[in-house]
Coordinates of C-alpha atoms and ligand atoms in Angstrom, one line a residue:
M3 CA -16.5 -3.0 -27.0
S4 CA -15.4 -6.4 -25.8
D5 CA -17.1 -9.0 -27.3
S6 CA -16.3 -11.6 -24.4
P7 CA -19.0 -12.3 -22.2
K8 CA -20.2 -10.5 -18.9
L9 CA -17.4 -12.0 -16.7
V10 CA -21.0 -13.2 -14.2
R11 CA -22.2 -15.3 -17.5
R12 CA -19.0 -16.9 -18.0
P13 CA -18.8 -20.5 -17.5
E14 CA -15.9 -20.2 -15.2
W15 CA -18.1 -17.6 -12.7
T16 CA -21.2 -20.2 -12.7
A17 CA -19.0 -23.2 -11.9
L18 CA -17.3 -21.0 -8.6
E19 CA -21.5 -20.3 -7.9
D20 CA -22.2 -24.0 -8.1
H21 CA -19.2 -25.1 -6.4
R22 CA -19.8 -22.9 -3.3
A23 CA -23.2 -23.5 -3.5
A24 CA -22.6 -27.2 -2.8
Q25 CA -20.1 -26.8 -0.4
L26 CA -21.7 -24.3 2.2
H27 CA -20.1 -24.9 4.8
P28 CA -17.0 -26.4 4.4
Q29 CA -15.3 -26.1 8.2
L30 CA -11.3 -25.8 8.2
R31 CA -11.4 -28.4 11.2
E32 CA -13.0 -31.3 8.4
L33 CA -10.2 -30.1 6.4
F34 CA -7.2 -30.4 8.0
A35 CA -8.1 -33.4 9.6
A36 CA -9.0 -34.9 6.4
D37 CA -5.6 -33.6 4.4
P38 CA -2.5 -34.7 7.0
E39 CA -0.5 -32.8 4.3
R40 CA -2.1 -29.5 3.5
A41 CA -0.2 -27.3 5.3
E42 CA 2.7 -28.7 3.5
R43 CA 0.2 -28.2 0.4
Y44 CA -1.3 -24.9 0.9
V45 CA 2.1 -23.0 1.5
V46 CA 4.4 -21.0 -1.5
T47 CA 7.5 -19.9 -1.0
V48 CA 8.6 -16.2 -2.5
G49 CA 12.1 -15.0 -1.8
D50 CA 12.0 -14.7 1.7
L51 CA 8.7 -14.8 2.2
R52 CA 6.5 -17.9 3.2
I53 CA 3.1 -17.9 2.7
D54 CA 0.7 -20.1 4.2
Y55 CA -2.7 -20.3 2.5
S56 CA -4.0 -23.4 4.3
K57 CA -5.9 -21.7 6.6
H58 CA -8.5 -20.4 3.6
L59 CA -11.8 -22.3 3.1
I60 CA -10.6 -23.8 0.6
T61 CA -10.2 -27.3 -1.6
D62 CA -8.0 -28.4 -4.3
E63 CA -11.2 -27.8 -6.7
T64 CA -11.7 -24.5 -5.5
L65 CA -8.1 -23.2 -6.6
A66 CA -8.2 -25.3 -9.6
L67 CA -11.8 -23.4 -10.6
L68 CA -10.5 -19.7 -10.1
Q69 CA -7.4 -20.3 -11.6
E70 CA -9.7 -21.5 -14.6
L71 CA -11.4 -18.0 -14.0
A72 CA -8.0 -16.5 -14.1
T73 CA -7.4 -18.0 -17.3
A74 CA -10.5 -16.9 -19.0
T75 CA -10.4 -13.7 -18.1
G76 CA -6.8 -13.0 -19.5
V77 CA -5.0 -12.3 -16.3
S78 CA -1.6 -13.5 -17.7
G79 CA -2.1 -11.9 -20.7
L80 CA -2.5 -8.3 -19.3
R81 CA 0.3 -8.9 -16.7
D82 CA 2.5 -9.6 -19.7
A83 CA 1.1 -6.2 -21.7
M84 CA 2.5 -4.3 -18.4
F85 CA 5.7 -5.6 -18.4
R86 CA 5.7 -5.0 -22.4
G87 CA 5.4 -1.8 -21.7
E88 CA 1.6 -1.6 -23.6
K89 CA -0.8 1.2 -22.6
I90 CA -3.5 -0.8 -20.5
N91 CA -4.1 2.1 -18.3
A92 CA -6.6 3.3 -21.5
T93 CA -9.0 5.8 -19.6
E94 CA -5.6 7.7 -18.9
D95 CA -3.6 6.0 -22.2
R96 CA -0.7 5.3 -20.1
A97 CA 1.5 2.1 -19.9
V98 CA 1.8 0.7 -16.3
L99 CA 5.2 0.6 -15.4
H100 CA 6.3 0.8 -12.0
T101 CA 8.3 -3.0 -12.8
A102 CA 10.5 -0.6 -14.7
L103 CA 11.3 1.4 -11.3
R104 CA 13.2 -1.7 -10.3
A105 CA 14.6 -3.5 -13.0
P106 CA 18.5 -4.1 -14.0
R107 CA 20.6 -2.0 -15.1
D108 CA 20.5 -3.8 -18.4
A109 CA 17.0 -4.6 -19.2
V110 CA 15.3 -3.2 -21.6
I111 CA 12.0 -1.8 -21.6
E112 CA 10.1 -0.1 -24.0
V113 CA 7.6 3.1 -24.1
D114 CA 6.8 4.1 -27.2
G115 CA 9.8 3.0 -28.8
E116 CA 12.5 3.9 -26.0
N117 CA 13.6 2.4 -23.4
V118 CA 12.8 3.6 -20.5
V119 CA 15.6 1.7 -17.7
P120 CA 19.1 4.0 -18.7
Q121 CA 16.9 7.1 -17.7
V122 CA 15.2 5.2 -14.3
H123 CA 19.0 4.2 -13.4
A124 CA 20.1 7.9 -14.4
V125 CA 17.5 8.8 -11.4
L126 CA 18.7 6.5 -8.7
D127 CA 22.0 7.8 -9.4
K128 CA 21.5 10.9 -8.7
M129 CA 19.3 10.2 -6.1
A130 CA 22.0 8.2 -4.7
N131 CA 24.4 11.0 -5.1
F132 CA 22.3 13.3 -3.5
A133 CA 21.6 11.3 -0.8
D134 CA 25.2 10.7 -0.4
R135 CA 26.4 14.9 0.0
V136 CA 22.8 15.0 2.4
R137 CA 24.1 12.2 4.7
S138 CA 27.4 13.5 4.7
G139 CA 27.4 17.0 5.3
E140 CA 28.4 18.0 2.2
W141 CA 25.5 19.6 1.5
T142 CA 25.1 22.3 3.6
G143 CA 22.0 24.6 4.1
H144 CA 22.0 28.5 3.0
T145 CA 23.6 29.4 6.3
G146 CA 26.3 26.8 5.6
R147 CA 24.9 24.6 8.4
R148 CA 24.6 20.9 7.7
I149 CA 21.3 19.7 7.4
R150 CA 20.1 17.6 9.9
N151 CA 16.4 17.6 9.2
V152 CA 14.4 16.2 6.2
V153 CA 10.9 17.3 5.6
N154 CA 8.5 15.4 2.7
I155 CA 5.9 17.1 2.2
G156 CA 3.2 14.8 -0.5
I157 CA 0.2 13.7 -0.3
G158 CA -1.3 10.5 -1.1
G159 CA 0.9 8.2 -3.3
S160 CA 3.6 11.1 -2.7
D161 CA 3.8 10.5 1.3
L162 CA 1.9 7.0 2.1
G163 CA 5.0 5.1 0.5
P164 CA 8.1 7.1 2.1
A165 CA 6.0 7.3 5.2
M166 CA 5.2 3.7 5.7
A167 CA 8.8 2.8 4.1
Y168 CA 11.0 5.3 6.2
E169 CA 8.5 3.7 9.4
A170 CA 8.9 0.3 8.5
L171 CA 13.1 0.8 7.7
R172 CA 13.3 2.8 10.9
A173 CA 16.0 0.8 12.3
F174 CA 18.0 1.3 9.2
T175 CA 17.8 4.7 9.1
D176 CA 20.6 7.6 10.2
R177 CA 19.6 8.4 13.9
E178 CA 21.0 11.2 13.5
L179 CA 18.8 12.5 11.1
T180 CA 15.2 14.1 12.0
V181 CA 12.5 13.0 9.2
R182 CA 9.2 14.0 9.2
F183 CA 5.9 13.8 6.8
V184 CA 3.7 16.4 6.3
S185 CA 0.6 15.6 3.8
N186 CA -2.4 16.9 5.7
V187 CA -3.4 20.9 4.6
D188 CA -4.7 21.0 8.1
G189 CA -1.9 23.4 8.8
A190 CA -1.2 21.6 12.1
D191 CA 0.4 19.0 10.3
L192 CA 2.9 21.3 9.0
H193 CA 3.4 23.3 12.3
E194 CA 3.8 20.1 14.0
A195 CA 6.6 18.9 11.9
T196 CA 8.5 22.5 11.9
R197 CA 7.9 23.6 15.4
D198 CA 11.4 22.6 16.7
L199 CA 13.4 22.7 13.6
D200 CA 15.7 25.4 12.8
P201 CA 15.2 26.5 9.1
A202 CA 19.2 26.6 8.5
E203 CA 19.3 22.6 8.8
T204 CA 16.2 21.6 7.3
L205 CA 15.6 20.4 3.5
F206 CA 12.1 20.3 2.1
I207 CA 11.6 17.7 -0.5
V208 CA 8.4 18.6 -2.3
A209 CA 6.9 15.0 -3.6
S210 CA 4.0 15.7 -6.1
K211 CA 3.7 13.6 -9.7
T212 CA 1.4 16.5 -10.7
F213 CA 2.9 19.6 -9.1
T214 CA -0.9 20.6 -9.2
T215 CA -2.1 19.0 -5.8
I216 CA -3.4 21.9 -3.7
E217 CA -2.8 20.2 -0.4
T218 CA 1.2 20.2 -1.5
I219 CA 1.5 23.2 -3.5
T220 CA -0.4 25.2 0.1
N221 CA 2.3 23.4 2.4
A222 CA 5.5 23.9 0.1
T223 CA 4.2 27.3 -0.2
S224 CA 3.9 27.9 3.9
A225 CA 7.1 25.6 4.2
R226 CA 9.3 28.4 2.0
T227 CA 7.7 31.3 4.4
W228 CA 8.6 29.4 6.9
L229 CA 11.9 29.1 6.5
L230 CA 12.4 32.3 4.3
E231 CA 11.6 34.2 7.8
G232 CA 13.9 31.9 9.4
L233 CA 16.7 32.9 7.1
G234 CA 16.4 36.8 7.0
G235 CA 14.1 36.5 3.4
D236 CA 17.2 35.9 1.2
D237 CA 15.1 34.2 -2.1
K238 CA 18.5 32.3 -2.6
A239 CA 18.1 30.3 0.4
V240 CA 15.6 28.2 -1.6
A241 CA 17.8 26.4 -3.8
K242 CA 19.2 24.7 -0.7
H243 CA 16.9 24.0 0.9
F244 CA 14.0 23.0 -1.5
V245 CA 13.9 20.0 -4.0
A246 CA 11.1 18.8 -6.1
L247 CA 10.1 14.9 -6.8
S248 CA 8.0 15.0 -10.0
T249 CA 7.1 14.2 -13.2
N250 CA 6.5 18.4 -14.3
A251 CA 9.4 20.3 -14.5
G252 CA 7.8 23.5 -15.8
K253 CA 5.4 23.6 -12.9
V254 CA 8.7 22.6 -10.7
S255 CA 9.9 26.2 -12.4
D256 CA 6.9 27.8 -11.4
F257 CA 6.8 27.4 -7.7
G258 CA 10.5 28.5 -7.2
I259 CA 13.1 25.2 -7.5
D260 CA 15.9 24.9 -9.9
T261 CA 15.2 21.8 -12.0
D262 CA 19.0 20.8 -11.4
N263 CA 17.3 20.5 -7.9
M264 CA 14.5 18.1 -9.3
F265 CA 13.8 14.3 -10.0
E266 CA 12.1 13.1 -12.3
F267 CA 10.0 10.0 -13.0
W268 CA 7.4 9.4 -15.6
D269 CA 3.9 9.4 -16.5
W270 CA 3.7 5.7 -16.7
V271 CA 4.5 5.5 -12.6
G272 CA 1.0 5.9 -10.8
G273 CA 1.2 8.0 -7.7
R274 CA 0.4 4.6 -5.4
Y275 CA 3.2 2.4 -7.6
S276 CA 5.9 5.0 -7.0
Y277 CA 7.4 4.9 -3.6
D278 CA 10.4 3.2 -5.4
S279 CA 10.9 5.8 -7.8
A280 CA 12.3 9.5 -7.1
I281 CA 9.5 9.4 -4.6
G282 CA 11.6 7.6 -2.5
L283 CA 14.2 10.0 -1.7
S284 CA 13.4 11.0 1.8
L285 CA 13.4 7.1 2.3
M286 CA 17.0 6.9 0.7
I287 CA 18.4 10.0 2.6
A288 CA 17.5 8.2 6.3
I289 CA 18.3 4.2 4.8
G290 CA 21.1 5.6 2.2
P291 CA 21.5 4.1 -1.4
D292 CA 22.6 0.8 -0.9
R293 CA 19.7 -0.1 1.5
F294 CA 17.1 1.3 -1.3
R295 CA 18.5 -0.4 -4.0
E296 CA 18.8 -3.3 -1.7
M297 CA 14.6 -2.8 -1.2
L298 CA 14.6 -2.5 -5.2
D299 CA 16.0 -6.1 -6.0
G300 CA 13.4 -7.2 -3.1
F301 CA 10.3 -5.6 -5.7
H302 CA 12.5 -7.3 -8.7
L303 CA 12.5 -11.0 -7.2
V304 CA 8.6 -10.9 -6.6
D305 CA 7.8 -8.9 -9.7
E306 CA 9.8 -11.8 -11.6
H307 CA 8.5 -14.1 -9.4
F308 CA 4.9 -13.1 -11.3
R309 CA 6.0 -12.9 -14.5
T310 CA 7.4 -16.5 -14.9
A311 CA 6.0 -18.6 -11.6
P312 CA 3.7 -21.4 -12.5
A313 CA 0.0 -20.5 -11.8
G314 CA -0.1 -22.6 -8.9
A315 CA 2.8 -21.8 -7.3
N316 CA 2.6 -17.9 -8.2
A317 CA 1.9 -16.2 -5.0
P318 CA -0.2 -12.5 -6.3
L319 CA -2.2 -14.6 -8.5
L320 CA -2.5 -17.1 -5.4
L321 CA -3.6 -14.5 -3.5
G322 CA -5.7 -12.4 -5.6
L323 CA -7.8 -15.3 -6.5
L324 CA -8.7 -16.0 -2.5
G325 CA -9.9 -12.3 -2.8
V326 CA -12.3 -12.7 -5.4
W327 CA -13.0 -16.2 -3.9
Y328 CA -14.5 -14.2 -0.6
G329 CA -15.8 -10.6 -2.1
N330 CA -17.5 -12.4 -4.8
F331 CA -18.5 -15.9 -3.7
H332 CA -18.7 -15.3 -0.1
D333 CA -19.8 -12.0 0.2
A334 CA -17.1 -10.7 2.2
Q335 CA -17.0 -7.1 2.1
S336 CA -13.6 -6.4 3.5
H337 CA -10.1 -7.5 4.0
A338 CA -8.2 -6.8 7.4
V339 CA -4.0 -6.8 7.2
L340 CA -2.5 -7.3 10.4
P341 CA 1.3 -7.1 10.9
Y342 CA 2.6 -8.7 14.1
S343 CA 5.6 -5.8 13.8
H344 CA 5.0 -2.0 15.1
Y345 CA 7.6 -1.0 12.3
L346 CA 5.1 -1.6 10.2
S347 CA 2.3 0.4 11.6
K348 CA 1.7 2.4 8.5
F349 CA 1.6 -0.5 6.0
T350 CA -2.0 -0.7 6.2
A351 CA -2.8 2.6 5.4
Y352 CA -0.6 2.6 2.5
L353 CA -2.2 -0.9 1.1
Q354 CA -5.4 0.8 1.3
Q355 CA -4.5 3.6 -1.2
L356 CA -2.5 0.7 -3.3
D357 CA -6.0 -1.1 -3.3
M358 CA -8.7 0.9 -2.6
E359 CA -7.7 2.9 -5.4
S360 CA -6.6 0.8 -7.5
N361 CA -9.7 -1.6 -7.7
G362 CA -12.2 0.9 -6.3
K363 CA -14.5 1.0 -9.7
S364 CA -17.9 0.4 -10.3
V365 CA -17.2 0.3 -14.6
D366 CA -15.4 -2.3 -16.3
R367 CA -12.7 -1.7 -18.7
D368 CA -15.2 -0.4 -21.9
G369 CA -17.5 1.7 -19.6
N370 CA -20.3 -0.6 -18.5
P371 CA -21.4 -0.8 -14.7
V372 CA -20.1 -4.0 -13.2
D373 CA -22.7 -6.0 -11.8
W374 CA -19.8 -7.7 -9.6
G375 CA -18.4 -6.7 -6.6
T376 CA -14.8 -4.9 -7.0
G377 CA -12.4 -4.2 -4.3
P378 CA -13.1 -4.7 -0.9
V379 CA -12.3 -2.1 2.3
V380 CA -9.1 -2.9 3.3
W381 CA -8.0 -2.2 7.2
G382 CA -6.2 -3.1 10.0
T383 CA -3.1 -1.9 12.4
P384 CA -0.6 -3.8 13.8
G385 CA -1.7 -7.0 15.3
T386 CA -1.4 -7.1 19.3
N387 CA -3.2 -3.8 19.4
G388 CA -5.8 -5.1 17.1
Q389 CA -6.5 -8.0 19.5
H390 CA -7.1 -6.0 22.5
A391 CA -10.1 -3.8 20.1
Y392 CA -11.7 -4.9 17.0
Y393 CA -10.8 -8.8 17.2
Q394 CA -13.5 -9.5 19.0
L395 CA -15.4 -8.7 16.0
I396 CA -13.7 -10.9 13.7
H397 CA -13.9 -13.7 16.3
Q398 CA -17.5 -13.9 17.2
G399 CA -18.8 -11.0 15.0
T400 CA -21.4 -11.7 11.9
K401 CA -19.2 -10.9 9.1
L402 CA -16.5 -12.8 7.2
I403 CA -13.4 -10.9 7.6
P404 CA -10.3 -12.4 5.6
A405 CA -7.1 -11.3 7.0
D406 CA -3.5 -11.5 6.0
F407 CA -1.2 -12.2 9.0
I408 CA 2.3 -10.3 8.7
G409 CA 5.0 -11.5 11.0
F410 CA 9.2 -11.7 11.0
V411 CA 10.7 -14.8 13.1
N412 CA 13.6 -12.1 14.5
P413 CA 13.4 -8.6 15.7
V414 CA 15.0 -6.4 13.9
A415 CA 18.9 -5.6 14.9
G416 CA 19.1 -2.9 17.9
L417 CA 16.8 -4.0 20.6
S418 CA 18.4 -5.1 24.0
D419 CA 18.1 -8.1 25.3
G420 CA 15.4 -7.9 27.5
L421 CA 13.5 -6.4 24.6
K422 CA 14.4 -9.0 22.2
A423 CA 12.9 -11.9 24.4
Q424 CA 9.6 -10.0 24.3
H425 CA 9.6 -11.2 20.3
D426 CA 8.3 -14.6 21.4
L427 CA 5.3 -13.2 23.1
L428 CA 4.7 -11.4 20.1
M429 CA 4.8 -14.2 18.2
A430 CA 2.9 -16.6 20.4
N431 CA 0.1 -14.3 19.8
F432 CA 0.2 -14.0 16.0
F433 CA 0.5 -18.1 15.8
A434 CA -2.4 -18.0 18.6
Q435 CA -4.6 -15.6 16.6
T436 CA -4.9 -17.6 13.3
Q437 CA -5.1 -20.6 15.4
A438 CA -8.1 -19.4 16.7
L439 CA -9.7 -17.9 13.6
A440 CA -9.5 -21.0 12.2
F441 CA -10.0 -23.8 14.6
G442 CA -12.1 -22.0 17.1
K443 CA -13.6 -23.4 20.2
T444 CA -16.5 -25.6 19.9
P445 CA -19.5 -26.2 22.6
D446 CA -18.8 -29.3 24.0
E447 CA -14.8 -27.9 24.0
V448 CA -16.5 -24.8 26.0
R449 CA -18.5 -27.2 28.3
A450 CA -15.3 -29.5 28.9
E451 CA -13.7 -26.9 30.6
G452 CA -16.5 -26.7 33.2
V453 CA -18.6 -23.7 31.9
A454 CA -21.7 -22.6 33.1
E455 CA -24.3 -23.6 30.8
E456 CA -25.8 -20.4 30.3
L457 CA -22.0 -19.0 29.4
V458 CA -21.6 -21.1 26.9
P459 CA -22.7 -19.8 23.5
H460 CA -20.9 -16.9 24.4
K461 CA -17.6 -18.6 25.1
T462 CA -17.9 -20.6 22.1
F463 CA -15.7 -19.8 18.7
K464 CA -17.3 -21.1 15.5
G465 CA -13.7 -20.6 13.8
N466 CA -13.4 -21.0 10.0
H467 CA -12.5 -17.1 9.6
P468 CA -9.6 -17.6 7.0
T469 CA -6.3 -15.9 7.0
T470 CA -3.0 -16.2 5.0
T471 CA -0.1 -15.9 7.3
I472 CA 3.6 -14.4 5.7
L473 CA 6.3 -15.2 7.8
A474 CA 9.6 -13.9 7.0
R475 CA 13.2 -14.5 8.4
E476 CA 13.5 -10.7 9.5
L477 CA 12.1 -7.2 8.3
T478 CA 14.7 -5.9 5.8
P479 CA 14.8 -3.3 3.2
S480 CA 14.2 -6.6 0.3
V481 CA 11.6 -8.0 2.7
L482 CA 10.0 -5.0 2.4
G483 CA 10.3 -4.6 -1.4
Q484 CA 8.9 -8.6 -1.4
L485 CA 5.7 -7.3 0.6
I486 CA 4.8 -4.7 -1.5
A487 CA 5.7 -6.0 -4.9
L488 CA 3.4 -8.8 -3.5
Y489 CA 0.8 -6.4 -2.8
E490 CA 0.7 -4.7 -5.6
H491 CA 0.4 -7.7 -8.0
K492 CA -2.2 -9.6 -5.9
V493 CA -4.1 -6.1 -6.6
F494 CA -3.6 -6.3 -10.3
V495 CA -4.9 -9.9 -10.5
Q496 CA -8.1 -9.0 -8.9
G497 CA -8.3 -5.8 -11.3
A498 CA -7.7 -7.9 -14.4
V499 CA -10.2 -10.7 -13.2
W500 CA -13.0 -8.0 -12.3
N501 CA -12.1 -6.3 -16.1
I502 CA -11.5 -2.4 -14.5
D503 CA -8.6 -0.4 -14.8
S504 CA -6.9 -0.6 -11.9
F505 CA -4.5 2.5 -12.9
D506 CA -7.1 5.6 -13.0
Q507 CA -8.2 7.1 -10.3
W508 CA -11.1 9.5 -11.4
G509 CA -13.2 8.8 -8.0
V510 CA -11.0 11.9 -6.2
E511 CA -11.9 14.3 -8.9
L512 CA -15.3 15.3 -8.2
G513 CA -14.5 16.4 -4.1
K514 CA -11.5 17.9 -5.9
V515 CA -13.8 20.1 -8.1
L516 CA -16.2 20.6 -5.5
A517 CA -13.9 21.9 -2.4
K518 CA -12.5 24.8 -4.7
R519 CA -16.0 25.7 -5.5
V520 CA -17.0 26.2 -1.9
E521 CA -13.6 27.4 -0.5
P522 CA -14.2 31.5 -1.1
A523 CA -17.5 30.8 0.3
L524 CA -15.5 29.4 3.9
S525 CA -12.7 32.2 3.4
E526 CA -14.5 34.9 2.0
G527 CA -18.2 34.6 2.7
A528 CA -18.2 34.3 -1.3
D529 CA -21.7 33.1 -2.5
V530 CA -21.4 29.6 -4.2
P531 CA -24.6 29.1 -6.8
G532 CA -26.3 26.2 -7.2
L533 CA -25.0 24.8 -3.4
D534 CA -27.2 22.4 -1.8
S535 CA -29.4 23.4 1.0
S536 CA -27.5 20.9 3.7
T537 CA -24.4 22.2 2.6
A538 CA -25.1 25.8 2.5
A539 CA -26.5 25.5 6.1
L540 CA -23.5 24.0 6.6
V541 CA -21.5 26.4 5.1
A542 CA -23.5 29.4 6.6
T543 CA -23.1 27.8 10.0
Y544 CA -19.3 27.8 9.4
R545 CA -18.7 31.4 8.7
T546 CA -21.0 32.1 11.9
L547 CA -18.6 30.4 14.4
R548 CA -15.4 31.4 12.4
D549 CA -12.8 33.5 14.2
S550 CA -12.0 36.4 12.4
Ligands
F6P16 O1 -6.0 12.6 -5.9 C1 -5.5 11.3 -5.6 C2 -3.9 11.5 -6.1 O2 -4.1 11.7 -7.3 C3 -3.5 9.8 -6.0 O3 -3.6 9.3 -6.8 C4 -1.9 10.9 -5.8 O4 -1.2 9.7 -5.6 C5 -1.8 12.0 -5.0 O5 -3.2 12.4 -5.7 C6 -1.2 13.0 -4.7 O6 -1.0 13.2 -6.1 P1 0.8 14.1 -6.6 O7 1.5 13.6 -6.4 O8 0.1 14.3 -8.4 O9 0.7 15.3 -6.0

């Protein structure tokens, strides 16, 4: 048991409570008016990312107090232990080394006395060789036809990362290849992904860290049936059409995939931190090994920044602490991530797993219940669409919703001149929204427009909604890596302050166990002893209405 004081009894915590109580309504209008240099001072640049945090409900004192909390809770010590390969995932007795996945070839990072960097690069080289062979047509299917379709089968971290990054980097992909992602055990997902594909030209990538995940193994088994039916039933076809990404060679082999066709990763890579490992193979095939390596370099750049930048200019630390400020001292329950890029349409869904599976915890590292808030609900979709849907609530609702706005100065290459010209309109919305959220519109400003008095309250925007603006020149593989590493480390910082294990995910287990128990009741009408009356009635209804 730790003998350090409970988080909420630390003087650094109560100092923040007092600070919050003393400035009940810090107004962004006033903060900006009082400090003409605020916008220049509250900016941090990391690689290609310019991160403006001036539109937050903070002063220099707030930042100083938050930094003191980070120091008191040992954030930097835990960070260094993570980078050193110590087993900071205590409940699973594992190191947490996704940072090793993007370390340069000559780095030395040891787990249990063994340098893991050579293994990382050996797998990357094997992936690159395979990706090149598929992309060039040298790797053919069982009948000798070129592979034109790649279907990744995985779920959670074995799906969201590569699916998000494929979408994000679509402009860099080989457009001759069809790349799809199947995750849902709903048979409709595999059906829709394969219905117009030719099995002779289709490669399945079965992605599963454990290779025991029921959704993935079920879909992979159905995919194998689809393939063999399409290719005349010769089992040998599997070797040319199935590869595996996993830490579990035994299970891969049990499934019938030759371990020569397996791309390995390790138990020190968490599922939600894994798309820059072998789990990224589908992405590497789509964008090519060079682009994939550029992405890894982007990750590494931010890793180094997080590891070495001073506290006051350390972007993940600042963003993490701002989240603590709102979640714990302003009672914010959620955090919106609003990318102004169509290519980032899956970005927030990816972050949901990264953040909510990591920090959705209610006991501390010693197993004691926490009496402070932990991870927020993370949500959002690409910005302009959200503007015409839920932004109303952010602007005029009663909830405080801190938001990240992510935008790019230039559209990606490949758009026609006419479509490129639309980018200014997109970005005008991007800038306008953070401005409107921060500064609002006062009743007097509304009146000055001649608005009828009874409508003034409806047309008033109280403003003071905090946002971070992340701006980069262009969405490239490196910038994507930088963004993801930024959020990974932000999540880390918050878990460290809250003293929770951000790297386990026991909360997903109970539902899995219960599903296994209930499934025979649905398919065979088997009796499930001890079922509660609500679930029993629902199951009975299901059985009654089930066709066949
Ligand atoms: O059930 C949650 C989870 O374990 C995630 O953490 C993980 O990303 C996902 O399932 C998939 O796991 P696997 O890669 O082992 O199939």
